[in-house]
mmCIF file of N, CA and C and ligand atoms in Angstrom:
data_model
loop_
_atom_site.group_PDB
_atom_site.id
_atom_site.type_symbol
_atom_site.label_atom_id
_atom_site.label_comp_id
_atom_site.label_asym_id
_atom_site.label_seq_id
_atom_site.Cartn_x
_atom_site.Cartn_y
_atom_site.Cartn_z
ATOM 1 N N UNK A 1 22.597 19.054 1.517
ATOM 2 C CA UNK A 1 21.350 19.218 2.275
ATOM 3 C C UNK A 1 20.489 17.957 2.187
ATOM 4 N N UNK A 2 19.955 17.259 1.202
ATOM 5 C CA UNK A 2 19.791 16.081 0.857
ATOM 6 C C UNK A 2 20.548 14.819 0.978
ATOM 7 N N UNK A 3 21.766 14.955 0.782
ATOM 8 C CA UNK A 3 23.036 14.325 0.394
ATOM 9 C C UNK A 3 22.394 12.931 0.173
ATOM 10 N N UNK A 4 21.562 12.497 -1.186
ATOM 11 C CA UNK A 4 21.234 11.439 -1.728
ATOM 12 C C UNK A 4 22.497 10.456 -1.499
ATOM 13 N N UNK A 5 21.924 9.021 -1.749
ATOM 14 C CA UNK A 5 22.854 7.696 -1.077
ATOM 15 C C UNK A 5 22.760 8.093 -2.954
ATOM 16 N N UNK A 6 22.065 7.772 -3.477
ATOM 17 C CA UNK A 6 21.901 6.998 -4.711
ATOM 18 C C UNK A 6 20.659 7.710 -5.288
ATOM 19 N N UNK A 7 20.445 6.991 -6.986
ATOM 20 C CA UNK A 7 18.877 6.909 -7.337
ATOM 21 C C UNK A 7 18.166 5.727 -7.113
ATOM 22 N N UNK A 8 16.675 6.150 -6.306
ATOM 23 C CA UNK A 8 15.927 5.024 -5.629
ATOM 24 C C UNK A 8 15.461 4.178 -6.746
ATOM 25 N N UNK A 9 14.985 4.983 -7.561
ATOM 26 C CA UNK A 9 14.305 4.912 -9.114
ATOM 27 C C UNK A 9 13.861 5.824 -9.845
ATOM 28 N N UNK A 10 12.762 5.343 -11.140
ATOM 29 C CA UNK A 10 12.546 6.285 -12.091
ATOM 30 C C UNK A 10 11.222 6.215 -11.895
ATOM 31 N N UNK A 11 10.218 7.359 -11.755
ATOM 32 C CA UNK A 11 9.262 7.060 -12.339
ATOM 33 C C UNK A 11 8.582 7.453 -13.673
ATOM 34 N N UNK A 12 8.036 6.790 -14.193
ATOM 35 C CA UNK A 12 6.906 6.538 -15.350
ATOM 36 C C UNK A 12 5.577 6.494 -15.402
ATOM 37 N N UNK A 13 4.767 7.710 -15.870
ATOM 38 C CA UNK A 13 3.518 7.349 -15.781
ATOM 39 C C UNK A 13 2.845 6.903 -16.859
ATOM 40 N N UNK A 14 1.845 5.756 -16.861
ATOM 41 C CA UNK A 14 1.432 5.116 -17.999
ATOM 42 C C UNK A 14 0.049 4.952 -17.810
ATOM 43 N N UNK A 15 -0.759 4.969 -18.683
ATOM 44 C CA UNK A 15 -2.209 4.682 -18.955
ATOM 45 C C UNK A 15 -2.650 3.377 -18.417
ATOM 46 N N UNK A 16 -1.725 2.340 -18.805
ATOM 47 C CA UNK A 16 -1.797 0.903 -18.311
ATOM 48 C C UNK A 16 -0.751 0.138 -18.138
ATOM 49 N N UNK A 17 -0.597 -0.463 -17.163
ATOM 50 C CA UNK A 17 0.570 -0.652 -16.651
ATOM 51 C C UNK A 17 0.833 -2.073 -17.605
ATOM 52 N N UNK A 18 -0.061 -2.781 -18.121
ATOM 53 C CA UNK A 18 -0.376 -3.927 -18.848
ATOM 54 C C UNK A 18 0.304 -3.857 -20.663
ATOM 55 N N UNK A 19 -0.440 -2.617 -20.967
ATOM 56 C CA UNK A 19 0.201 -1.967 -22.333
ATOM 57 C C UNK A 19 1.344 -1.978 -22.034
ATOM 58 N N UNK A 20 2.701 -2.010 -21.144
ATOM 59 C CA UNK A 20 4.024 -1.498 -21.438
ATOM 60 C C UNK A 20 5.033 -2.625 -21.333
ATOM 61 N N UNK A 21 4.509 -3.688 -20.404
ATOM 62 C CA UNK A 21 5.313 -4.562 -19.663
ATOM 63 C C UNK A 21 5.769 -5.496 -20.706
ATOM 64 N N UNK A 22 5.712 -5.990 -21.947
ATOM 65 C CA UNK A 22 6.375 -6.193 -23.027
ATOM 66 C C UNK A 22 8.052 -5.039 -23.335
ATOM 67 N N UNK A 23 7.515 -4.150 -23.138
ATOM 68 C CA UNK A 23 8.835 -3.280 -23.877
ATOM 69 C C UNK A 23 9.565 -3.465 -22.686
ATOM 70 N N UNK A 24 9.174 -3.428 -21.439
ATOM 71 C CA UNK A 24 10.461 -3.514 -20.125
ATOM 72 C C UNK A 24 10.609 -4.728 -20.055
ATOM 73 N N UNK A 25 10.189 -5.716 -20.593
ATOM 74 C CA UNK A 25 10.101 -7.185 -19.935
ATOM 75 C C UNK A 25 11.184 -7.623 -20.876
ATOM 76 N N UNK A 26 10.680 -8.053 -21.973
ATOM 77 C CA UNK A 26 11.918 -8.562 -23.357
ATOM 78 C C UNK A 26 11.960 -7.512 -23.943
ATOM 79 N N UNK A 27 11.622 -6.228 -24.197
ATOM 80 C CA UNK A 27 12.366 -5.345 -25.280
ATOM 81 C C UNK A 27 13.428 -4.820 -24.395
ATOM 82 N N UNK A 28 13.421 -4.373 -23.343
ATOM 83 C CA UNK A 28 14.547 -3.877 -22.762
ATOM 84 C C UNK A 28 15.555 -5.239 -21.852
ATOM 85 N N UNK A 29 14.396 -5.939 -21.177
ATOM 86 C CA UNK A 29 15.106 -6.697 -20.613
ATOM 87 C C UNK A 29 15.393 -6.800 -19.001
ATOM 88 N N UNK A 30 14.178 -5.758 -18.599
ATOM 89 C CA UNK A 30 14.606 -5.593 -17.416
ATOM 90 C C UNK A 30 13.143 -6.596 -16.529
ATOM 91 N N UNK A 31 13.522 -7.192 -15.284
ATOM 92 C CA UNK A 31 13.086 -7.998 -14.623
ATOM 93 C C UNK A 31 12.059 -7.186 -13.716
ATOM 94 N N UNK A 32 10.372 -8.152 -13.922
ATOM 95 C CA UNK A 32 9.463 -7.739 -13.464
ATOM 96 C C UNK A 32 9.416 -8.187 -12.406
ATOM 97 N N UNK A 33 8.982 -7.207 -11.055
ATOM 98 C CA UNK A 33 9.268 -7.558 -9.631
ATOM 99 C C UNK A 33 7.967 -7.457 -8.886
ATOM 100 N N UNK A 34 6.823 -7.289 -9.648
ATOM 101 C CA UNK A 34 5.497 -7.264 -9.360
ATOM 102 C C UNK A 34 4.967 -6.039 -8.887
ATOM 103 N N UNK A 35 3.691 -5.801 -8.696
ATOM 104 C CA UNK A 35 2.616 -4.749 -8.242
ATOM 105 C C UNK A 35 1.828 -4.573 -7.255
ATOM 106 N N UNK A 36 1.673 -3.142 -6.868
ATOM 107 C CA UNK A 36 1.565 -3.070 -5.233
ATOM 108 C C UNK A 36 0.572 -1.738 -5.485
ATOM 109 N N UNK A 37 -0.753 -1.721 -4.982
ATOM 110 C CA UNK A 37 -1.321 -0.605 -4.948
ATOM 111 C C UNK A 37 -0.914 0.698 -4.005
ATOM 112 N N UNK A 38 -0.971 1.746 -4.324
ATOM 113 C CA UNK A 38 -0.177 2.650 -3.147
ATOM 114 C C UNK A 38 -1.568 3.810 -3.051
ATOM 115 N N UNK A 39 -2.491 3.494 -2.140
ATOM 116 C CA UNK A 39 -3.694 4.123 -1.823
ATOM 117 C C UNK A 39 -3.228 5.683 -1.349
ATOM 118 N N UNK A 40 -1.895 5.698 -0.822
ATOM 119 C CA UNK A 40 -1.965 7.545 -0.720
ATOM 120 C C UNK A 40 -1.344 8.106 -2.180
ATOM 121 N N UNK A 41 -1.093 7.716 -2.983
ATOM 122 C CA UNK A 41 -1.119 8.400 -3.976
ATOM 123 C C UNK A 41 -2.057 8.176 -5.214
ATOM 124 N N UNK A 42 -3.278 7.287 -4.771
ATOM 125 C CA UNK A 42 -4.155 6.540 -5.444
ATOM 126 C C UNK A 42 -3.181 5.977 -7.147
ATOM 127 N N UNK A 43 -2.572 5.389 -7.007
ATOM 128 C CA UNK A 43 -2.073 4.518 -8.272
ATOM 129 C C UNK A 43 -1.603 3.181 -8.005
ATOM 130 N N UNK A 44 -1.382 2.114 -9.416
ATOM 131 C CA UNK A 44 -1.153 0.902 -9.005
ATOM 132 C C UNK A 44 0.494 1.220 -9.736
ATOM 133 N N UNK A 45 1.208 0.136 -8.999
ATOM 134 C CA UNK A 45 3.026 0.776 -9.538
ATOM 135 C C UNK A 45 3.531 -0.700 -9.818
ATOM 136 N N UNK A 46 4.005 -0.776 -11.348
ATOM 137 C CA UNK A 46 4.550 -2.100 -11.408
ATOM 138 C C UNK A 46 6.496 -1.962 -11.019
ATOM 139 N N UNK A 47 6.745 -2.596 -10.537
ATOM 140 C CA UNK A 47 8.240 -2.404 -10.139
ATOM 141 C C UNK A 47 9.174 -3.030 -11.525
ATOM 142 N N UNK A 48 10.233 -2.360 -12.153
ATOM 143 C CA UNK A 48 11.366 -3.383 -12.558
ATOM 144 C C UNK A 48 13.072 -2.772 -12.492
ATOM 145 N N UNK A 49 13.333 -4.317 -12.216
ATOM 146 C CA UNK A 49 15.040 -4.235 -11.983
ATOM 147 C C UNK A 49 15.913 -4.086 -12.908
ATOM 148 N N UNK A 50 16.573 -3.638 -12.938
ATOM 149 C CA UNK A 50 17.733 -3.748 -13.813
ATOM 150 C C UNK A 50 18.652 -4.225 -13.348
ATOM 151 N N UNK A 51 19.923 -4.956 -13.780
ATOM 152 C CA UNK A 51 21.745 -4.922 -13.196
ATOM 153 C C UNK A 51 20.560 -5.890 -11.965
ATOM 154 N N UNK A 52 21.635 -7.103 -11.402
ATOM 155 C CA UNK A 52 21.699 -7.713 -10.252
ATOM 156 C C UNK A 52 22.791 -7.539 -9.211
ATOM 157 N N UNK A 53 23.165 -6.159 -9.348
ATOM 158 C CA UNK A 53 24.048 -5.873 -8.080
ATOM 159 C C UNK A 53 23.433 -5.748 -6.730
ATOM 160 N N UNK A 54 24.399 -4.745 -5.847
ATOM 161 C CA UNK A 54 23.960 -4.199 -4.685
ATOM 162 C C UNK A 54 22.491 -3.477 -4.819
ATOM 163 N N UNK A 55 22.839 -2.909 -5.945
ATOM 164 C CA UNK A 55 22.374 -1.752 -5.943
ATOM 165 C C UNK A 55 21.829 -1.511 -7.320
ATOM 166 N N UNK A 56 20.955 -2.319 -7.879
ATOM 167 C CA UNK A 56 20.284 -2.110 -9.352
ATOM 168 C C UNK A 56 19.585 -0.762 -9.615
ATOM 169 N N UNK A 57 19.102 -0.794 -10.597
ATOM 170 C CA UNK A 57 17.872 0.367 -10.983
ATOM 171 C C UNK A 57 16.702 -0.111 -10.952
ATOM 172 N N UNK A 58 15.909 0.259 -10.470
ATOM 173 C CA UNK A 58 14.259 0.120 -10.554
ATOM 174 C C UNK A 58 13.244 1.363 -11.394
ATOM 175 N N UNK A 59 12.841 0.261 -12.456
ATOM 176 C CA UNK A 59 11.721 1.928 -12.584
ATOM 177 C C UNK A 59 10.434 1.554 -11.988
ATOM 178 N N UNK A 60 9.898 2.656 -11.859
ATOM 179 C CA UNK A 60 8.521 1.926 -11.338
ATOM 180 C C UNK A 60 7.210 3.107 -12.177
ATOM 181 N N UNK A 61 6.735 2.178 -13.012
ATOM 182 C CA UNK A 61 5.540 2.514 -13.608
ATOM 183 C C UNK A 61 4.298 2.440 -12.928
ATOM 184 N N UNK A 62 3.705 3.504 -13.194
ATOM 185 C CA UNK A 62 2.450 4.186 -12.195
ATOM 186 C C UNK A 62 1.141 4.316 -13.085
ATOM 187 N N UNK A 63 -0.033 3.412 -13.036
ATOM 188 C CA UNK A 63 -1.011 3.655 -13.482
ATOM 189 C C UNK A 63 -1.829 4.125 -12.668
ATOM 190 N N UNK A 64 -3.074 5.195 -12.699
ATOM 191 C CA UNK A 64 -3.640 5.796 -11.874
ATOM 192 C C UNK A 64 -4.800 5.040 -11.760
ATOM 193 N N UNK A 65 -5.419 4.753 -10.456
ATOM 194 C CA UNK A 65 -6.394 4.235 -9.924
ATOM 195 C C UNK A 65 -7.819 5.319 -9.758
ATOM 196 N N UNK A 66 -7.820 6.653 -9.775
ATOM 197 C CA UNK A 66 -8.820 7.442 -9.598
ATOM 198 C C UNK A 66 -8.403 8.154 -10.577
ATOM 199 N N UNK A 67 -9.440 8.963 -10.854
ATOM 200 C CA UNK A 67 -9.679 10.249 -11.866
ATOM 201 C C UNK A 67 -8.632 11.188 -11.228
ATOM 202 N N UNK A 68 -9.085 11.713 -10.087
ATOM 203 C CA UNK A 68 -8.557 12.647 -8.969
ATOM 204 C C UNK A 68 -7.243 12.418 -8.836
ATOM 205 N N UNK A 69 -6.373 11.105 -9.428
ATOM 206 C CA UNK A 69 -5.403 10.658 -8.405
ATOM 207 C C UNK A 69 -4.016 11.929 -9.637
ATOM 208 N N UNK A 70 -2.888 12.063 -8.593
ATOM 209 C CA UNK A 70 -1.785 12.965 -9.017
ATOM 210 C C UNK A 70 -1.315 12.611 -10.910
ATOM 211 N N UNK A 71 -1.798 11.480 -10.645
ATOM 212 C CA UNK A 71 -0.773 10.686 -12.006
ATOM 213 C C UNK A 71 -1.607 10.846 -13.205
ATOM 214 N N UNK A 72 -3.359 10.522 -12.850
ATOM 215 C CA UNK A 72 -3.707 11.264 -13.802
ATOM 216 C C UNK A 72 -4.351 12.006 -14.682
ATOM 217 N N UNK A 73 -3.731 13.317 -13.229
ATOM 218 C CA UNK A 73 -3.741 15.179 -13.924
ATOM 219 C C UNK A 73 -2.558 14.778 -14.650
ATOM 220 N N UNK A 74 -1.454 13.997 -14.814
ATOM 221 C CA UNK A 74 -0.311 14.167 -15.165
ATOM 222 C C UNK A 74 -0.683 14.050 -16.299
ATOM 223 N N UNK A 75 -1.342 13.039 -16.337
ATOM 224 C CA UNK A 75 -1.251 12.177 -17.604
ATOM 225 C C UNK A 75 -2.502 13.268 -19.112
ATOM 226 N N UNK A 76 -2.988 13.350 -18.129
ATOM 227 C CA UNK A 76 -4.240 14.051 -18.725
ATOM 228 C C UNK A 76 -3.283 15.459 -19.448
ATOM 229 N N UNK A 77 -2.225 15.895 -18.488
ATOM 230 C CA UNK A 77 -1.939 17.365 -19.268
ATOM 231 C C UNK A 77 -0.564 17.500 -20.186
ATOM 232 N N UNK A 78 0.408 15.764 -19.688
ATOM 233 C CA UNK A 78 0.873 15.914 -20.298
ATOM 234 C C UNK A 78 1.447 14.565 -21.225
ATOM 235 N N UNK A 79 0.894 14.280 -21.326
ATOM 236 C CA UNK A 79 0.506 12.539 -21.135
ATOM 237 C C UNK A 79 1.697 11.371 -20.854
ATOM 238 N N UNK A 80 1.770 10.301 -21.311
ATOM 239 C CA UNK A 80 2.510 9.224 -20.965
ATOM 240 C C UNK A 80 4.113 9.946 -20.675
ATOM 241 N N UNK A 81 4.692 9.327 -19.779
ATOM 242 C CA UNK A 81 6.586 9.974 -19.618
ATOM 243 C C UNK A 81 6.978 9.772 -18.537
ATOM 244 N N UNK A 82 8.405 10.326 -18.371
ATOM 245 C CA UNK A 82 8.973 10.653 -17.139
ATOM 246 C C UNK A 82 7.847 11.067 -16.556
ATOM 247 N N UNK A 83 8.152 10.854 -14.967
ATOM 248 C CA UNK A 83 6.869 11.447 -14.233
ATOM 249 C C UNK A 83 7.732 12.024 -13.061
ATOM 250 N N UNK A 84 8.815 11.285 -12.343
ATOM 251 C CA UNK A 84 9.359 11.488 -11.749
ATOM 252 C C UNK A 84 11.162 11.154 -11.392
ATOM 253 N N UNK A 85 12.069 11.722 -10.764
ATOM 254 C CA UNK A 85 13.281 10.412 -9.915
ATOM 255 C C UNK A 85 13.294 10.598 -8.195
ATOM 256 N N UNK A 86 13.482 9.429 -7.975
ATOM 257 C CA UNK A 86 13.689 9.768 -6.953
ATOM 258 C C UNK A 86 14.717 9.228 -6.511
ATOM 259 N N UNK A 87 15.303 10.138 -5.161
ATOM 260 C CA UNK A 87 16.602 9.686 -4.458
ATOM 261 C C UNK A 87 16.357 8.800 -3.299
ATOM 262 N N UNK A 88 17.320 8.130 -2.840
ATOM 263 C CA UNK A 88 17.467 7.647 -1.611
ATOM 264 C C UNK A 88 18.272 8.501 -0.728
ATOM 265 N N UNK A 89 17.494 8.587 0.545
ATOM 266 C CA UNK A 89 17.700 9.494 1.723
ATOM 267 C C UNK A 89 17.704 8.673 2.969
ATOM 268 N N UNK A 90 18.642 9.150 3.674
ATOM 269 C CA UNK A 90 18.014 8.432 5.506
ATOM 270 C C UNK A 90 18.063 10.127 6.076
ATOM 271 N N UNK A 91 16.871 9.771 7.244
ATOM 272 C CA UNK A 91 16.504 10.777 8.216
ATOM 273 C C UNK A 91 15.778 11.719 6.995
ATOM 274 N N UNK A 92 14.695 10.632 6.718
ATOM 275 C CA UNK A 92 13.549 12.200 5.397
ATOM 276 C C UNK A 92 13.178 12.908 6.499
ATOM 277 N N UNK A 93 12.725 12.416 7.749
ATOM 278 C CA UNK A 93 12.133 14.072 8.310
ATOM 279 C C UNK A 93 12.677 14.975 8.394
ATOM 280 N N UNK A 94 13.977 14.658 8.912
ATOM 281 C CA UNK A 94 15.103 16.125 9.191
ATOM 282 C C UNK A 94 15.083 16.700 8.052
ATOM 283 N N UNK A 95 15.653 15.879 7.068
ATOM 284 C CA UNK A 95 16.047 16.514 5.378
ATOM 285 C C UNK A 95 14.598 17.444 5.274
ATOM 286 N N UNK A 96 13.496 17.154 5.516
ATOM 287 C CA UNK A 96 12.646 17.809 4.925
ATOM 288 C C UNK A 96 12.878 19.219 5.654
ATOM 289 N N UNK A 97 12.610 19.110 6.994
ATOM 290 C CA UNK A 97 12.515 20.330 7.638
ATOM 291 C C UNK A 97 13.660 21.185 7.258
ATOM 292 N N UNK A 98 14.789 20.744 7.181
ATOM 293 C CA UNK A 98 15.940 21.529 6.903
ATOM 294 C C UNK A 98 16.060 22.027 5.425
ATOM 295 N N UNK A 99 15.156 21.354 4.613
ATOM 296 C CA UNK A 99 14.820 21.935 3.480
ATOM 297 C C UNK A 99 13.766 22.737 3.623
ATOM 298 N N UNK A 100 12.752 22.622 4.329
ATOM 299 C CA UNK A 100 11.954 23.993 4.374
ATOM 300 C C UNK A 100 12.442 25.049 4.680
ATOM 301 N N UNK A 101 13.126 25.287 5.808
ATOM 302 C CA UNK A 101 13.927 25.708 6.498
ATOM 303 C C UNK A 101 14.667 26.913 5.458
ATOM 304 N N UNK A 102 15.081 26.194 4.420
ATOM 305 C CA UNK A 102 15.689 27.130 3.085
ATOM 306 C C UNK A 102 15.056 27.494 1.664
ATOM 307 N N UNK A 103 14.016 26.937 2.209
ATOM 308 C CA UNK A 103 12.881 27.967 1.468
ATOM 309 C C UNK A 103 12.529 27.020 0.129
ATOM 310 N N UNK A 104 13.092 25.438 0.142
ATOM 311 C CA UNK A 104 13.181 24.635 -0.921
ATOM 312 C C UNK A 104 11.217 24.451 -1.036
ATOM 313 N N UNK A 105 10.610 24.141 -1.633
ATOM 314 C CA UNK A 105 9.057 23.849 -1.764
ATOM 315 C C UNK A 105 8.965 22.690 -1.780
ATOM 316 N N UNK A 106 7.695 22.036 -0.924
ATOM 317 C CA UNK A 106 8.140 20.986 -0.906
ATOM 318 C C UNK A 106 6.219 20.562 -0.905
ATOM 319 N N UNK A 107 5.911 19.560 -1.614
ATOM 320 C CA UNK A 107 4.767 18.912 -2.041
ATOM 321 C C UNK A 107 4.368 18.081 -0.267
ATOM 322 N N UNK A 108 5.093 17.463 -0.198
ATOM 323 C CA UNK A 108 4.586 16.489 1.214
ATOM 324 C C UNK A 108 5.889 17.288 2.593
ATOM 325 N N UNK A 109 5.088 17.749 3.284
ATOM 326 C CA UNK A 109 5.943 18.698 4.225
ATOM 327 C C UNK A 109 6.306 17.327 5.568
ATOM 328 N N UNK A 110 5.971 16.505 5.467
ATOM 329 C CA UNK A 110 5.947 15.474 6.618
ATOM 330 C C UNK A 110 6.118 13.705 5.964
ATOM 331 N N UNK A 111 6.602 12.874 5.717
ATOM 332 C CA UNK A 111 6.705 11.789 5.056
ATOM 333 C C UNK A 111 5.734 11.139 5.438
ATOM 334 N N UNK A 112 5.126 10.367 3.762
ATOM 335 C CA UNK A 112 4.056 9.457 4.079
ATOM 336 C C UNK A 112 4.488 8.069 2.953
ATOM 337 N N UNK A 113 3.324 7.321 3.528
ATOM 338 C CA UNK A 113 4.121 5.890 3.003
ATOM 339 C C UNK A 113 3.442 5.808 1.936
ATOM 340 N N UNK A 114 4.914 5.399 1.181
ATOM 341 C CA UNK A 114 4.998 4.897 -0.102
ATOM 342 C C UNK A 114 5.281 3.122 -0.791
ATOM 343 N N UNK A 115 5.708 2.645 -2.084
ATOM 344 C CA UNK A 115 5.377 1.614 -2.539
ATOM 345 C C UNK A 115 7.023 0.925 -1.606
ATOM 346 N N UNK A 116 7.082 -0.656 -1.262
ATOM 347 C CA UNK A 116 7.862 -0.930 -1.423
ATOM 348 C C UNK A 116 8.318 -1.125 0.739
ATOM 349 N N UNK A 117 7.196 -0.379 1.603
ATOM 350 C CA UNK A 117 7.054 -0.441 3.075
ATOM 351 C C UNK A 117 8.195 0.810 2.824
ATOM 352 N N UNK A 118 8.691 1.862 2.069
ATOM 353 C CA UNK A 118 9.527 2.878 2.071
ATOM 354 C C UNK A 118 9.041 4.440 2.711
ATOM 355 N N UNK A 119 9.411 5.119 3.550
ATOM 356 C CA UNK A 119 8.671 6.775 3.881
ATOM 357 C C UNK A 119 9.235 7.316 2.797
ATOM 358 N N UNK A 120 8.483 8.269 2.442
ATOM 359 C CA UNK A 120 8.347 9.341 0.876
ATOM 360 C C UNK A 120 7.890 10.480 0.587
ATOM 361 N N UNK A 121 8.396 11.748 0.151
ATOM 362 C CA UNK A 121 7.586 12.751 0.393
ATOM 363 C C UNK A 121 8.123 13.517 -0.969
ATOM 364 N N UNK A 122 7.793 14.245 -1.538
ATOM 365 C CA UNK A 122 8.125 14.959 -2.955
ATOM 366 C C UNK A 122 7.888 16.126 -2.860
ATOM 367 N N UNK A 123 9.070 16.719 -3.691
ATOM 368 C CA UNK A 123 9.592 18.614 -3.688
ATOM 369 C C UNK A 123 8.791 18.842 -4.849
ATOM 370 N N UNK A 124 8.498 19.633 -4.422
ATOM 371 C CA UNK A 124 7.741 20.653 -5.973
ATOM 372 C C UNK A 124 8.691 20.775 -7.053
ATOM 373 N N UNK A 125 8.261 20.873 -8.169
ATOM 374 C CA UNK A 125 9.304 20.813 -9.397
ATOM 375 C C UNK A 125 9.707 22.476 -9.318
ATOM 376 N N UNK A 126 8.842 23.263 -8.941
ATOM 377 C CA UNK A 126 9.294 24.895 -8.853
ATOM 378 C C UNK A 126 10.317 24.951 -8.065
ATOM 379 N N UNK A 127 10.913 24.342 -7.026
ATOM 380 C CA UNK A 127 12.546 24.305 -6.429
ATOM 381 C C UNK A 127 13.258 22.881 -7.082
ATOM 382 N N UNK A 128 13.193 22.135 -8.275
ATOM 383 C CA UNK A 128 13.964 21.339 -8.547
ATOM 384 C C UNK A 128 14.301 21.514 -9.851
ATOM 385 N N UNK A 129 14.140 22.381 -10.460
ATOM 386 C CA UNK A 129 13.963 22.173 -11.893
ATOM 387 C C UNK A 129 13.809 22.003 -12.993
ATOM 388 N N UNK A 130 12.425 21.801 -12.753
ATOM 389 C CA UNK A 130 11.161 21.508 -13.292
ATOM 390 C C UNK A 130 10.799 20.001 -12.948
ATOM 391 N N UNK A 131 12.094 19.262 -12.407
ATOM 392 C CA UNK A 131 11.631 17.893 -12.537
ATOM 393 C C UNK A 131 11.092 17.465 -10.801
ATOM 394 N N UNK A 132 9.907 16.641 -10.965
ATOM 395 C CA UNK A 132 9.643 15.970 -9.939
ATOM 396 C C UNK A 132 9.981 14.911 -8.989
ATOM 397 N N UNK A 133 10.683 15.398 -8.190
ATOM 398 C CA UNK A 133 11.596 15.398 -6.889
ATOM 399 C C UNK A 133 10.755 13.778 -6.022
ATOM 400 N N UNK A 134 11.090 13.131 -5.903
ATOM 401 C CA UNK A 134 10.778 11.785 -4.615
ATOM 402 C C UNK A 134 11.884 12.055 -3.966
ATOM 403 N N UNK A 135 12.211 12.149 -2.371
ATOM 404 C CA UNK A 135 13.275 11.409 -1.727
ATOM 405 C C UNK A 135 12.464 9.935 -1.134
ATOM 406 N N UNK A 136 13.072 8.922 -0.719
ATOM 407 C CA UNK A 136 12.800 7.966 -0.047
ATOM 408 C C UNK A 136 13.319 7.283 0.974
ATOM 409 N N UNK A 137 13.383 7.072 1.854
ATOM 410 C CA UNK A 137 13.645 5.940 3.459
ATOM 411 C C UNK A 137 13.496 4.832 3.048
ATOM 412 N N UNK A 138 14.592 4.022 2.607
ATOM 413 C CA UNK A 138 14.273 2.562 2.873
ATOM 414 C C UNK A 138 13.890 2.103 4.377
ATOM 415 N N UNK A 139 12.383 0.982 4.564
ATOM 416 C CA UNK A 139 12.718 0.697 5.708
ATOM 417 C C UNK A 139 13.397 0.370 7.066
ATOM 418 N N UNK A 140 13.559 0.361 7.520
ATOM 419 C CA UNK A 140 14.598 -0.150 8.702
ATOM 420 C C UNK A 140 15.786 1.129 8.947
ATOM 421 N N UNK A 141 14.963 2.016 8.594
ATOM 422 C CA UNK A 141 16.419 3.067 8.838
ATOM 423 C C UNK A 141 15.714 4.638 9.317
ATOM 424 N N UNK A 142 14.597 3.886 10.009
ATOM 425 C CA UNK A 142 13.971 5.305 10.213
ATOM 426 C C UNK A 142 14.463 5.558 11.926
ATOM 427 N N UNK A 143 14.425 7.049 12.246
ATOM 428 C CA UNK A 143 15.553 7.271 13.402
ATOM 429 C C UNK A 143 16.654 7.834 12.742
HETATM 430 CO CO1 CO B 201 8.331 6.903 -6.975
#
């Protein structure tokens, strides 16, 4: 129903995106790809790579820009962690509807833009398994 390409990335929510970038930078080792404010989910998201393949891993750490903003009630109730994964998808609108369609719950019923020029919309953890669901559209593949 989804039929994910891949994982897009991980997310992480953090207090400060400044506090961490030591442990991903030289403690882990993974390559900082810079920061991009993402005003519909009010947070700032630092990107990093892993592996220089096709097809690396990215996590992307999320500090919250408003009180109000999703990341952090997160943070506030459950604090620093996993926050999210998300998949890579083409055609998120269909996927979505055809997931409503089966009764899946779904947080963003229509895709809105996310970090990276990507469309994005997230399932409720009550149809995923407790965990919080991203699919994503890389650009250039919408249609
Ligand atoms: Co994300």
């Amino acid at each position: 129903m989804i039929e994910a390409r891949g994982v897009n990335h991980i997310g992480i929510a953090v207090r400060s995106l400044a506090a961490h970038r030591d442990f991903y930078e030289r403690v882990l080792g993974a390559i900082f790809e810079g920061v991009e404010e993402v005003p519909s989910q009010k947070v700032r998201v630092a990107f990093y790579r892993l592996g220089s393949g096709a097809d690396p891993i990215r996590l992307e750490l999320l500090e919250p820009t408003a009180e109000d903003s999703p990341v952090a009630r997160f943070l506030e109730k459950r604090g620093e962690g996993v926050h999210h994964i998300a998949y890579t998808v083409d055609d998120l609108e269909a996927r979505l509807r055809t997931l409503g369609e089966a009764g899946v719950r779904r947080i963003d019923e229509t895709p809105r833009p996310g970090a990276h020029d990507m469309r994005i919309a997230f399932l409720h953890p009550e149809s995923t398994g407790r965990v919080l669901t991203e699919l994503c559209e890389p650009p250039g593949e919408v249609g």
